[in-house]
GROMACS .gro file of C-alpha atoms in nm:
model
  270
    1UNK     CA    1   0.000   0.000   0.000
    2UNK     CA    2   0.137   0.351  -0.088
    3UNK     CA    3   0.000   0.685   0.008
    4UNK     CA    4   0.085   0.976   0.177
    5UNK     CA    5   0.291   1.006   0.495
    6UNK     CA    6   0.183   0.903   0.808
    7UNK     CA    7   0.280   0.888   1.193
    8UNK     CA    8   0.291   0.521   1.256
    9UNK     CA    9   0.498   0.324   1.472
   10UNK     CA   10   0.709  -0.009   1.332
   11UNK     CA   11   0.765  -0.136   1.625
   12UNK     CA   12   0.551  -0.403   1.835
   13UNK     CA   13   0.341  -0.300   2.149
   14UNK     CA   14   0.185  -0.529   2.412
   15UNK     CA   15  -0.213  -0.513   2.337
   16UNK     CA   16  -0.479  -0.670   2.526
   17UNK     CA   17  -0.850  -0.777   2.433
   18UNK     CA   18  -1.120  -0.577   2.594
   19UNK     CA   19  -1.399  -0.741   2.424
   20UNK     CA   20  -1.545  -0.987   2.161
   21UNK     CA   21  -1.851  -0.988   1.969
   22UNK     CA   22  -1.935  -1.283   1.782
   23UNK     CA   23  -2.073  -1.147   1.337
   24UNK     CA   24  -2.104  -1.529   1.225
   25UNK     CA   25  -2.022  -1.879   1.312
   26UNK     CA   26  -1.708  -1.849   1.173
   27UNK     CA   27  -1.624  -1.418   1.211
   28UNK     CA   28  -1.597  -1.249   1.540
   29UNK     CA   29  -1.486  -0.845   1.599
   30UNK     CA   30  -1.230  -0.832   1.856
   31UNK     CA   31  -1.197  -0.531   2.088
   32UNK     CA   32  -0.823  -0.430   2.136
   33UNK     CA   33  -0.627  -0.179   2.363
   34UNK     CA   34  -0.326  -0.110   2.250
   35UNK     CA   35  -0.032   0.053   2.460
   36UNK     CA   36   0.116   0.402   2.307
   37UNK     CA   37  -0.218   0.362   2.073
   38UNK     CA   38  -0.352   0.766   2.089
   39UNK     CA   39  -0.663   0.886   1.931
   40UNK     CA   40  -0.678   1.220   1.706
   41UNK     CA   41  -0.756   1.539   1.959
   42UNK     CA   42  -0.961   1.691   1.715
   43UNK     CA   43  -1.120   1.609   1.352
   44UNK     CA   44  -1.033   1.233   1.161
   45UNK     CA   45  -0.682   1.237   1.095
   46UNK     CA   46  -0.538   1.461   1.288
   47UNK     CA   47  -0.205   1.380   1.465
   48UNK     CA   48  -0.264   1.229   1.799
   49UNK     CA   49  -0.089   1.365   2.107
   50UNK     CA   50  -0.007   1.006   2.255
   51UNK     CA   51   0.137   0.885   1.934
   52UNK     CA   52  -0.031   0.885   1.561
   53UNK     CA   53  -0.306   0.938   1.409
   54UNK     CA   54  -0.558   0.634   1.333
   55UNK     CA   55  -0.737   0.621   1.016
   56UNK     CA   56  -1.046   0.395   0.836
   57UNK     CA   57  -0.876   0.167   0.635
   58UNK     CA   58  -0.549   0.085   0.798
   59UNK     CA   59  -0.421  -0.243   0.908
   60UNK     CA   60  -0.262  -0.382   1.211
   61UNK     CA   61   0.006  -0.657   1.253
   62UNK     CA   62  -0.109  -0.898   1.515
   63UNK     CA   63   0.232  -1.169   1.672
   64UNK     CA   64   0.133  -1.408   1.867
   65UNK     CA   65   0.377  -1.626   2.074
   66UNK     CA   66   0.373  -2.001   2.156
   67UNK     CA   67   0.537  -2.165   2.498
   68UNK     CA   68   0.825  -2.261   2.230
   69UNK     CA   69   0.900  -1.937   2.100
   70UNK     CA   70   0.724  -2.003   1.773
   71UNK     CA   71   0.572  -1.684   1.583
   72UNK     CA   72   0.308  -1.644   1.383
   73UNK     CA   73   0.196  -1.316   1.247
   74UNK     CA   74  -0.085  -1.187   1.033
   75UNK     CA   75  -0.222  -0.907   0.943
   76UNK     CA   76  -0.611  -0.772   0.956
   77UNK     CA   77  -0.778  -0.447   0.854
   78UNK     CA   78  -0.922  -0.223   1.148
   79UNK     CA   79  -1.305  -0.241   1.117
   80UNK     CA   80  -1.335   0.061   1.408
   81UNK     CA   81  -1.087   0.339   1.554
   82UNK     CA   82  -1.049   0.491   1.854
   83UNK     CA   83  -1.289   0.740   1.716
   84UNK     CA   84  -1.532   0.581   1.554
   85UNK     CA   85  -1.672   0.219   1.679
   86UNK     CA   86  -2.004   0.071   1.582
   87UNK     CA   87  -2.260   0.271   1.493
   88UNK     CA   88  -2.012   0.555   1.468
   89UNK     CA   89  -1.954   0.586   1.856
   90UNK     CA   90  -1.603   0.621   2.020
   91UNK     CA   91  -1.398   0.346   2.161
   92UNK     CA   92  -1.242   0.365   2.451
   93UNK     CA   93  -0.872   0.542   2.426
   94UNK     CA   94  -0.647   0.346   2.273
   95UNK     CA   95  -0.914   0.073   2.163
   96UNK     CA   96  -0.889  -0.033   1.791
   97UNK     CA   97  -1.161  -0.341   1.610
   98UNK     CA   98  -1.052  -0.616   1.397
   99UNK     CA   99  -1.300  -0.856   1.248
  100UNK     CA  100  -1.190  -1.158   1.187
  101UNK     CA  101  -1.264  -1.486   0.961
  102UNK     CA  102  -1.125  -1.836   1.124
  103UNK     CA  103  -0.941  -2.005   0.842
  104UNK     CA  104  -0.942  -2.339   0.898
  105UNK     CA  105  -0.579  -2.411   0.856
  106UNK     CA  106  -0.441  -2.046   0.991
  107UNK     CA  107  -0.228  -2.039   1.271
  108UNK     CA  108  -0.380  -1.642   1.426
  109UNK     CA  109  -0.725  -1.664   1.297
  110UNK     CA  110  -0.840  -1.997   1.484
  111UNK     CA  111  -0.762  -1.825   1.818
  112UNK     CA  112  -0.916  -1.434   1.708
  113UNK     CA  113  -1.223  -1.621   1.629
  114UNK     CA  114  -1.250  -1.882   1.898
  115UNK     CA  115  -0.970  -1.853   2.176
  116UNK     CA  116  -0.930  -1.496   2.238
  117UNK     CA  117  -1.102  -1.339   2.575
  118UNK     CA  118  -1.092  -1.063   2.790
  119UNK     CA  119  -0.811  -1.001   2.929
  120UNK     CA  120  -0.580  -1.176   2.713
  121UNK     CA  121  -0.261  -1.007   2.606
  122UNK     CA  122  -0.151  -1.015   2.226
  123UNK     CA  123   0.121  -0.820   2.026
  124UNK     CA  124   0.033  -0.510   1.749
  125UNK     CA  125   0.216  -0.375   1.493
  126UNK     CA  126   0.084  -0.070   1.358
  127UNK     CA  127  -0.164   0.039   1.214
  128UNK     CA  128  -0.025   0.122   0.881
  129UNK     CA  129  -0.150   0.225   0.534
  130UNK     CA  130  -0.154   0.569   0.370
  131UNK     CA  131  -0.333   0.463   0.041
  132UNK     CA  132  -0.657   0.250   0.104
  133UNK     CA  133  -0.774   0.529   0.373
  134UNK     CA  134  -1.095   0.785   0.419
  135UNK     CA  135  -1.074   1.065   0.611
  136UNK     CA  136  -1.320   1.287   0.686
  137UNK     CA  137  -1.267   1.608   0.484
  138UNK     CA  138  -1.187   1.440   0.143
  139UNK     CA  139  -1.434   1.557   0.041
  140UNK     CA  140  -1.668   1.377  -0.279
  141UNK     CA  141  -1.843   1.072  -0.340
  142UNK     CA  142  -1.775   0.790  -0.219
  143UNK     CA  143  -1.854   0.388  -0.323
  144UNK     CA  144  -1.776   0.111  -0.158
  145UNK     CA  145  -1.762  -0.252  -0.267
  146UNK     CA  146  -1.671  -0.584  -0.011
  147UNK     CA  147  -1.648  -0.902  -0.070
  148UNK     CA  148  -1.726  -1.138   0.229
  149UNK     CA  149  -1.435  -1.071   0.524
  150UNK     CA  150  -1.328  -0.783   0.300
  151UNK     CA  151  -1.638  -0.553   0.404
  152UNK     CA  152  -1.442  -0.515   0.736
  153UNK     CA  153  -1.264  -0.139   0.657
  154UNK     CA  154  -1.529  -0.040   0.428
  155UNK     CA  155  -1.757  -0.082   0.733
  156UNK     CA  156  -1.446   0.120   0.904
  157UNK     CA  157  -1.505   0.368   0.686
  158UNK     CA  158  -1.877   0.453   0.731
  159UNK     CA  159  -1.837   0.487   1.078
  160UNK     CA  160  -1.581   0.738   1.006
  161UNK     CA  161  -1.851   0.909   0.826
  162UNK     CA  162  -2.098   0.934   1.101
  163UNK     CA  163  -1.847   1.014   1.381
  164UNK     CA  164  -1.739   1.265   1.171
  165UNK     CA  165  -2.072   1.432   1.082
  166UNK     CA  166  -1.971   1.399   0.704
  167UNK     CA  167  -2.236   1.462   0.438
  168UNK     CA  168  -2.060   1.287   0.172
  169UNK     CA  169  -2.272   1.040  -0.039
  170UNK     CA  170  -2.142   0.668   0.044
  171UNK     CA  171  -2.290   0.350  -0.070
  172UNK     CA  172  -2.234   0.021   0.007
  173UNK     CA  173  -2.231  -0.299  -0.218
  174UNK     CA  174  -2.197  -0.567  -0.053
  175UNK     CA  175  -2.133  -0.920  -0.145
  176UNK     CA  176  -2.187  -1.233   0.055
  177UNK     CA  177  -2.256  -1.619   0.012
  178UNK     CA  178  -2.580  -1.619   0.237
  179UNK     CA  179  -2.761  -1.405   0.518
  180UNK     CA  180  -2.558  -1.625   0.790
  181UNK     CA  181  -2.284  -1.536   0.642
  182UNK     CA  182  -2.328  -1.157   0.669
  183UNK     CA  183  -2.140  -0.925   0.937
  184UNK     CA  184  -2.261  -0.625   1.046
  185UNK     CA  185  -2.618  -0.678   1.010
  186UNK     CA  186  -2.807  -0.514   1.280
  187UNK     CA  187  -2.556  -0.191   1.244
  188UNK     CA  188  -2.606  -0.214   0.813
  189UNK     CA  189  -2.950  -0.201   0.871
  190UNK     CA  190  -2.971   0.096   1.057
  191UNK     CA  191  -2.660   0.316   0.904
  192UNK     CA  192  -2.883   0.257   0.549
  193UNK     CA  193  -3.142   0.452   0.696
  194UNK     CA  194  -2.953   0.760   0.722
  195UNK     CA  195  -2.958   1.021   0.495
  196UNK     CA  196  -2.640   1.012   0.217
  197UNK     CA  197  -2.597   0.668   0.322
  198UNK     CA  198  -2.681   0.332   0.083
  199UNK     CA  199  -2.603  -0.042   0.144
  200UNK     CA  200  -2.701  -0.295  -0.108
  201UNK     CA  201  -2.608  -0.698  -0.063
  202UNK     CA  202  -2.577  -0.909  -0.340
  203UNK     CA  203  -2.569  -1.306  -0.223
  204UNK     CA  204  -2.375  -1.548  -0.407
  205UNK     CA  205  -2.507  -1.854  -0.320
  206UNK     CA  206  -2.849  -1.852  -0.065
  207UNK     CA  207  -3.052  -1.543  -0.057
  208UNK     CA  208  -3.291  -1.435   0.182
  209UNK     CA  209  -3.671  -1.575   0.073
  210UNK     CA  210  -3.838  -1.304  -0.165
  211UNK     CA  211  -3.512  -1.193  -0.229
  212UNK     CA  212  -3.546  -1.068  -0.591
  213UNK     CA  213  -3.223  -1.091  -0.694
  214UNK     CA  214  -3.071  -1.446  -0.799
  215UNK     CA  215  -2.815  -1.579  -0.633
  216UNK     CA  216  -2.451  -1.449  -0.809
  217UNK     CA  217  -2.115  -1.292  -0.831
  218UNK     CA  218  -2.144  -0.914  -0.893
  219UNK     CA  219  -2.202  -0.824  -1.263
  220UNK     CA  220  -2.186  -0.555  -1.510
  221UNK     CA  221  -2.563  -0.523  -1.467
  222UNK     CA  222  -2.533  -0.455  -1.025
  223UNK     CA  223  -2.327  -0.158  -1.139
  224UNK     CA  224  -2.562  -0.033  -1.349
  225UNK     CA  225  -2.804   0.005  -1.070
  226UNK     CA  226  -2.617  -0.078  -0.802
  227UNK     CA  227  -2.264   0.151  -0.798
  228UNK     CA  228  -2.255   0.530  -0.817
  229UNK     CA  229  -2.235   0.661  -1.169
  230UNK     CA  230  -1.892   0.754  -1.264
  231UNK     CA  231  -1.978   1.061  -1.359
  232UNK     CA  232  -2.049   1.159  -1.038
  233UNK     CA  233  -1.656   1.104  -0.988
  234UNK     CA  234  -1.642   0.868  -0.693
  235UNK     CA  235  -1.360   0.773  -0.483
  236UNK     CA  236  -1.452   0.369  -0.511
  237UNK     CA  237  -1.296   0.181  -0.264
  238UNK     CA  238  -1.266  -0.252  -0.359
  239UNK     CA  239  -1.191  -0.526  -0.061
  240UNK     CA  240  -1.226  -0.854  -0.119
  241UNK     CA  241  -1.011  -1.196  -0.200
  242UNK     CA  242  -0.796  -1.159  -0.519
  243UNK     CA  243  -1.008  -1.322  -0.764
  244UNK     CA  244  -1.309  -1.075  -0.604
  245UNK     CA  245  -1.104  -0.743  -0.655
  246UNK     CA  246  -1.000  -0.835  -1.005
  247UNK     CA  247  -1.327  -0.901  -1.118
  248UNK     CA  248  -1.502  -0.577  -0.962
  249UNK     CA  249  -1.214  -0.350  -1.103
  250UNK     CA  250  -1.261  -0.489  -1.499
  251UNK     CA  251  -1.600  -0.406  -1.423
  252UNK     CA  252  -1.550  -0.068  -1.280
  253UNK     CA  253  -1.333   0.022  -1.564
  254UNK     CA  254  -1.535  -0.126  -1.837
  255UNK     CA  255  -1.844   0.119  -1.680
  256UNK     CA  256  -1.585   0.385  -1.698
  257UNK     CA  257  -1.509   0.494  -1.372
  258UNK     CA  258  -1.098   0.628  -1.331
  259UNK     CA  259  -0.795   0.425  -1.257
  260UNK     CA  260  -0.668   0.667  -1.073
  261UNK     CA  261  -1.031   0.651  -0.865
  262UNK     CA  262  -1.014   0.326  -0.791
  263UNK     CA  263  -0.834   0.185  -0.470
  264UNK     CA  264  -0.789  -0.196  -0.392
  265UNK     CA  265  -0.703  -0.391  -0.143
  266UNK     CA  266  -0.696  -0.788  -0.158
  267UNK     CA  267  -0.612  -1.098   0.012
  268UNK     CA  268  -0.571  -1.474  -0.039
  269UNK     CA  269  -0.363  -1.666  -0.321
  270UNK     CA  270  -0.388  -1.665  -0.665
   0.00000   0.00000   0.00000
């Protein structure tokens, strides 16, 4: 990721869990303090007086250490910041939210999603990222797309915008295999009833019933109706697994929506 300067920290700092919160059978959004960790004194952004400045769409480094001295590391985006949590409240100081997706055969993810509790200590790195960021005061349009775990700092993001008090147009499309695999439900449901704000889920594989939409991968035909025109000019912001953000971005380019507009971030193998 590339971007613009900002005040991060490379070094690791002792972290512990302050809560858990359970988005699927399989996801879970884990509530972190994190020593040295400050929070912006005033407006999204700005430099924070305990450290740096914490920003939607930045990822953190998480270490943890077995009884043999084994490492494993991995990193996950930040799906809430000090200054804006669910629903666009404020964490406590210091307090940052990953959400997390157990892979079966991980070696972090297994214990984020199932092993983790209060109280339990656990090594950050970060958070880092200058590129795939939103800060309040950039002003325009804004669309987001997610695929499955990858909704995580898009979510970020539009709780940015409410803590914030922005009034820039975002909208939301969403896609997921089926309802139980959806995060953020509840806290969707309500942030699409405010005004500037949009969130549209397609499902790939089990809809809800009456759903009208077929079950599918996003198509040239969900833009149409679905994505912000690009003459309108959005900022569009892409998460997902590889094969996920290479498929939206043909699409978004084929519509005619900007390179240079479009920011990406992926995961998985080829």
């Amino acid at each position: 990721m590339e971007g613009g300067a900002l005040r991060v920290t490379s070094e690791w700092r002792s972290g512990v869990c302050v809560a858990v919160r359970r988005e699927t059978a399989t996801a879970r959004s884990v509530r972190l303090r994190v020593d040295g960790l400050g929070a912006p004194a005033s407006g999204l952004g700005a430099p924070a007086a305990a450290g740096e400045a914490v920003v939607a769409g930045q990822h953190v480094d998480v270490r943890l250490t077995a009884d043999d001295g084994y490492q494993a590391v991995r990193s996950y985006s930040l799906s809430a910041t000090p200054q804006a949590g669910p629903f666009g409240r404020p964490l406590g100081a210091g307090e940052i939210e990953i959400t997390v997706e157990e892979m079966p055969e991980g070696e972090v993810s297994p214990y984020l999603v199932e092993g983790i509790e209060p109280g339990d200590p656990v090594e950050i790195r970060g958070p880092v990222g200058g590129w795939f960021v939103w800060r309040d005061g950039d002003g325009g349009s804004v669309q987001l797309i997610g695929g499955g775990s990858g909704v995580a700092p898009l979510v970020a993001m539009l709780r940015a915008r409410v803590a914030g008090g922005s009034t820039a147009d975002f909208r939301l499309l969403y896609s997921v295999r089926s309802p139980e695999a959806l995060y953020f439900g509840a806290e969707l449901t309500a942030l699409a009833e405010l005004p500037g704000i949009a969130v549209d889920t397609v499902y790939t594989r089990t809809t809800p019933p009456g759903w009208s939409r077929s079950p599918g991968r996003i198509a040239a035909a969900d833009l149409e109706s679905l994505v912000q025109d690009p003459g309108l000019s959005p900022t569009v912001f892409v998460c997902g697994p590889n094969a996920f953000v290479a498929s939206v971005t043909g699409l978004l380019l084929a519509r005619g929506h900007a390179p240079a507009a479009i920011r990406t971030e992926r995961f998985g193998g080829p």
